Amino acid sequence: MFDVSTNEPWPVGFMINPMPKAIPNEWLEKFSKIPAAIVSDCLGRNVGAIGLEPYHGFTHMCGTAITVRVRPGDNLMILKALQMVRPGDVLVIDGGGDVSRALVGGIMRAMAIQSGLAGMVVHGAIRDREEWAEGGLPIFAAGCVHRGPSTDSSGEINVPVSCSGLVVHPGDLVIGDADGVVAVPGIGLEKLYVRCMSLVDKEQDTLMKIAHGMLSNDRFDPLLRAKGCPV
């Protein structure tokens, strides 16, 4: 692979690809009101990260994925990525799931807030937990530990990454809330949004019927009979 700015090959272990196209603000605004669980259901209920916890409270996160893959415990390329991000981006970091050393902490939190970053997803550990708990920047991580990172290893920016079972490509739409994190391609968002809103309306209708005692007590019986259950 070659550095497009110099046409020289990248050193082994390093790669910095161009920034992906940002998702239009129109869609960021629309999906900022959609729960992660709704998106997950509309994508088949078998997608999204497992095991990442919010350390910022429960503020909704929504933005364009900028990805980083690093050696576990080293954050040199994360620091570089923080110089590249744009307001509304979500930095997705694949640290191999290692939680023995933190990849980001309070100083990098301040840098991210200053840049206008919309959030961070870390397949690894963070530190300075009390600062993250103040809010101001959504962050989802696999753990928290006091041990700090090194800054002496290689890594890649804007490549496909895997975070706790969630595959993320640069330019994906990343959504996170108290239930977890999902990512979807930046194309086809209009159809996905229609499906999400239809499910939101359906769930609201069900909740209304529950509140007013309007749901039939035998509403699951046809499904049970179809599966051979004698009800």
XYZ file of N, CA, C and O in Angstrom, residues 33-108:
304
model
N -32.355 10.371 17.362
C -33.566 10.142 18.151
C -34.013 8.677 18.100
O -35.069 8.338 18.642
N -33.230 7.821 17.455
C -33.590 6.409 17.306
C -32.772 5.571 18.288
O -31.543 5.612 18.262
N -33.410 4.784 19.164
C -32.668 3.928 20.098
C -31.846 2.869 19.359
O -32.243 2.388 18.288
N -30.734 2.484 19.953
C -29.888 1.445 19.365
C -30.654 0.134 19.211
O -30.458 -0.602 18.239
N -31.524 -0.170 20.171
C -32.286 -1.425 20.112
C -33.233 -1.449 18.908
O -33.441 -2.509 18.301
N -33.798 -0.310 18.566
C -34.676 -0.236 17.403
C -33.882 -0.509 16.128
O -34.302 -1.287 15.256
N -32.717 0.125 16.004
C -31.868 -0.103 14.840
C -31.466 -1.567 14.767
O -31.518 -2.199 13.700
N -31.080 -2.136 15.907
C -30.675 -3.543 15.954
C -31.807 -4.460 15.495
O -31.590 -5.390 14.709
N -33.027 -4.205 15.980
C -34.170 -5.021 15.573
C -34.401 -4.940 14.069
O -34.705 -5.949 13.415
N -34.258 -3.744 13.509
C -34.511 -3.566 12.081
C -33.405 -4.159 11.220
O -33.589 -4.334 10.009
N -32.280 -4.492 11.832
C -31.180 -5.112 11.103
C -31.113 -6.614 11.334
O -30.142 -7.262 10.958
N -32.138 -7.171 11.988
C -32.195 -8.609 12.154
C -31.927 -9.116 13.555
O -31.891 -10.327 13.779
N -31.678 -8.236 14.519
C -31.495 -8.599 15.924
C -30.244 -9.437 16.176
O -30.142 -10.100 17.203
N -29.308 -9.437 15.265
C -28.096 -10.234 15.461
C -26.857 -9.440 15.087
O -25.865 -9.994 14.624
N -26.921 -8.112 15.280
C -25.783 -7.251 14.961
C -25.485 -6.379 16.166
O -26.269 -6.287 17.109
N -24.334 -5.725 16.134
C -23.976 -4.802 17.206
C -22.956 -5.390 18.162
O -22.747 -6.594 18.241
N -22.308 -4.499 18.887
C -21.276 -4.901 19.837
C -21.888 -5.563 21.059
O -23.000 -5.243 21.468
N -21.146 -6.487 21.648
C -21.557 -7.161 22.878
C -20.455 -6.960 23.915
O -19.295 -7.289 23.652
N -20.811 -6.425 25.078
C -19.836 -6.296 26.144
C -19.220 -4.922 26.307
O -18.379 -4.725 27.182
N -19.604 -3.949 25.473
C -19.128 -2.580 25.648
C -20.088 -1.822 26.554
O -21.298 -1.862 26.351
N -19.539 -1.120 27.549
C -20.366 -0.414 28.518
C -20.221 1.097 28.356
O -19.134 1.599 28.049
N -21.310 1.861 28.575
C -21.197 3.319 28.565
C -20.567 3.804 29.867
O -20.981 3.396 30.953
N -19.577 4.666 29.759
C -18.909 5.216 30.948
C -19.199 6.708 31.128
O -18.610 7.350 31.989
N -20.125 7.230 30.344
C -20.412 8.662 30.358
C -21.805 8.973 30.900
O -22.226 10.128 30.877
N -22.522 7.971 31.360
C -23.943 8.138 31.642
C -24.722 7.501 30.512
O -24.292 6.496 29.950
N -25.837 8.113 30.116
C -26.690 7.479 29.123
C -27.022 8.396 27.955
O -28.039 8.244 27.303
N -26.159 9.348 27.662
C -26.377 10.235 26.523
C -26.296 9.454 25.214
O -25.422 8.611 25.031
N -27.221 9.734 24.305
C -27.248 9.081 22.993
C -26.048 9.528 22.164
O -25.640 10.692 22.228
N -25.486 8.613 21.382
C -24.353 8.908 20.504
C -24.734 8.575 19.072
O -25.351 7.548 18.805
N -24.346 9.448 18.156
C -24.648 9.229 16.744
C -23.638 10.004 15.907
O -23.447 11.209 16.123
N -22.955 9.319 14.974
C -21.985 10.030 14.159
C -21.358 9.146 13.094
O -21.664 7.957 12.974
N -20.455 9.745 12.328
C -19.745 9.065 11.252
C -18.512 8.364 11.803
O -17.715 8.963 12.514
N -18.337 7.099 11.444
C -17.223 6.311 11.983
C -15.882 6.705 11.373
O -15.718 6.721 10.156
N -14.934 7.023 12.260
C -13.519 7.119 11.918
C -12.843 6.006 12.699
O -12.966 5.944 13.925
N -12.157 5.114 12.026
C -11.676 3.902 12.671
C -10.165 3.932 12.907
O -9.406 4.538 12.135
N -9.747 3.248 13.984
C -8.329 3.110 14.303
C -8.087 1.693 14.807
O -8.852 1.194 15.639
N -7.050 1.067 14.295
C -6.639 -0.230 14.814
C -5.234 -0.086 15.394
O -4.318 0.369 14.710
N -5.078 -0.481 16.664
C -3.801 -0.302 17.345
C -3.370 -1.592 18.028
O -4.185 -2.495 18.261
N -2.096 -1.659 18.352
C -1.620 -2.754 19.174
C -2.198 -2.595 20.567
O -2.288 -1.471 21.080
N -2.621 -3.684 21.211
C -3.170 -3.563 22.567
C -2.231 -2.779 23.484
O -1.032 -3.046 23.548
N -2.804 -1.778 24.150
C -2.042 -0.992 25.116
C -1.260 0.167 24.547
O -0.589 0.879 25.291
N -1.345 0.425 23.242
C -0.593 1.526 22.637
C -1.549 2.497 21.950
O -2.428 2.072 21.198
N -1.375 3.796 22.185
C -2.341 4.751 21.636
C -1.728 5.803 20.716
O -2.336 6.849 20.472
N -0.537 5.539 20.169
C 0.100 6.518 19.297
C -0.792 6.905 18.121
O -0.986 8.087 17.825
N -1.373 5.916 17.459
C -2.194 6.214 16.287
C -3.559 6.786 16.664
O -4.196 7.452 15.842
N -3.980 6.551 17.894
C -5.212 7.192 18.365
C -4.980 8.693 18.498
O -5.837 9.514 18.140
N -3.815 9.059 19.011
C -3.472 10.482 19.121
C -3.459 11.145 17.750
O -3.936 12.271 17.585
N -2.927 10.428 16.749
C -2.933 10.976 15.391
C -4.355 11.110 14.869
O -4.709 12.134 14.258
N -5.188 10.108 15.121
C -6.571 10.160 14.642
C -7.330 11.332 15.256
O -8.179 11.947 14.592
N -7.032 11.651 16.498
C -7.700 12.775 17.154
C -7.362 14.110 16.483
O -8.107 15.077 16.612
N -6.236 14.158 15.774
C -5.898 15.358 15.020
C -6.655 15.431 13.695
O -6.711 16.488 13.070
N -7.227 14.327 13.286
C -7.885 14.242 11.984
C -9.400 14.345 12.067
O -10.043 14.711 11.076
N -9.992 14.002 13.211
C -11.449 13.901 13.293
C -12.124 15.250 13.085
O -11.539 16.310 13.338
N -13.392 15.173 12.660
C -14.217 16.349 12.404
C -15.375 16.380 13.399
O -15.741 15.340 13.959
N -15.958 17.551 13.611
C -17.166 17.590 14.443
C -18.226 16.641 13.885
O -18.465 16.595 12.676
N -18.833 15.836 14.768
C -19.850 14.883 14.351
C -19.324 13.492 14.061
O -20.103 12.580 13.779
N -17.999 13.300 14.127
C -17.434 11.971 13.928
C -17.478 11.165 15.220
O -17.523 11.725 16.324
N -17.451 9.836 15.078
C -17.294 8.919 16.204
C -16.007 8.140 15.980
O -15.846 7.500 14.935
N -15.100 8.184 16.930
C -13.832 7.484 16.814
C -14.002 6.059 17.339
O -14.323 5.851 18.506
N -13.814 5.082 16.455
C -13.986 3.668 16.799
C -12.606 3.020 16.846
O -11.904 2.973 15.838
N -12.229 2.530 18.027
C -10.866 2.060 18.274
C -10.854 0.564 18.527
O -11.500 0.078 19.465
N -10.122 -0.159 17.693
C -9.937 -1.594 17.882
C -8.607 -1.814 18.585
O -7.546 -1.771 17.963
N -8.679 -2.048 19.891
C -7.499 -2.328 20.689
C -7.381 -3.785 21.052
O -6.698 -4.140 22.028
N -8.049 -4.646 20.276
C -7.949 -6.070 20.499
C -8.693 -6.583 21.718
O -8.569 -7.756 22.079
N -9.469 -5.703 22.372
C -10.218 -6.127 23.546
C -9.386 -6.227 24.812
O -9.901 -6.625 25.861
N -8.117 -5.847 24.748
C -7.251 -5.930 25.923
C -7.632 -4.859 26.948
O -7.808 -3.690 26.601
N -7.774 -5.259 28.211
C -8.143 -4.309 29.263
C -7.065 -4.197 30.330
O -7.319 -3.735 31.433
N -5.836 -4.609 30.012
C -4.748 -4.521 30.985
C -4.110 -3.139 31.010
O -3.447 -2.768 31.991
N -4.310 -2.348 29.926
C -3.772 -0.979 29.868
C -4.793 -0.099 29.157
O -5.380 -0.491 28.152
N -5.000 1.096 29.702
C -5.977 2.016 29.124
C -5.446 2.626 27.830
O -4.257 2.950 27.715
N -6.344 2.803 26.872
C -5.983 3.429 25.605
C -6.283 4.923 25.583
O -5.621 5.679 24.866
N -7.295 5.354 26.325
C -7.655 6.770 26.379
C -7.986 7.149 27.809
O -8.445 6.319 28.598
N -7.750 8.420 28.135
C -8.039 8.916 29.478
C -8.479 10.365 29.441
O -8.939 10.867 28.397
N -8.311 11.056 30.552
C -8.846 12.398 30.694
C -8.259 13.413 29.733
O -8.974 14.291 29.236
N -6.955 13.344 29.476
C -6.334 14.295 28.551
C -6.898 14.131 27.149
O -7.260 15.107 26.477
N -7.014 12.888 26.710
C -7.553 12.643 25.378
C -9.044 12.964 25.318
O -9.560 13.349 24.261
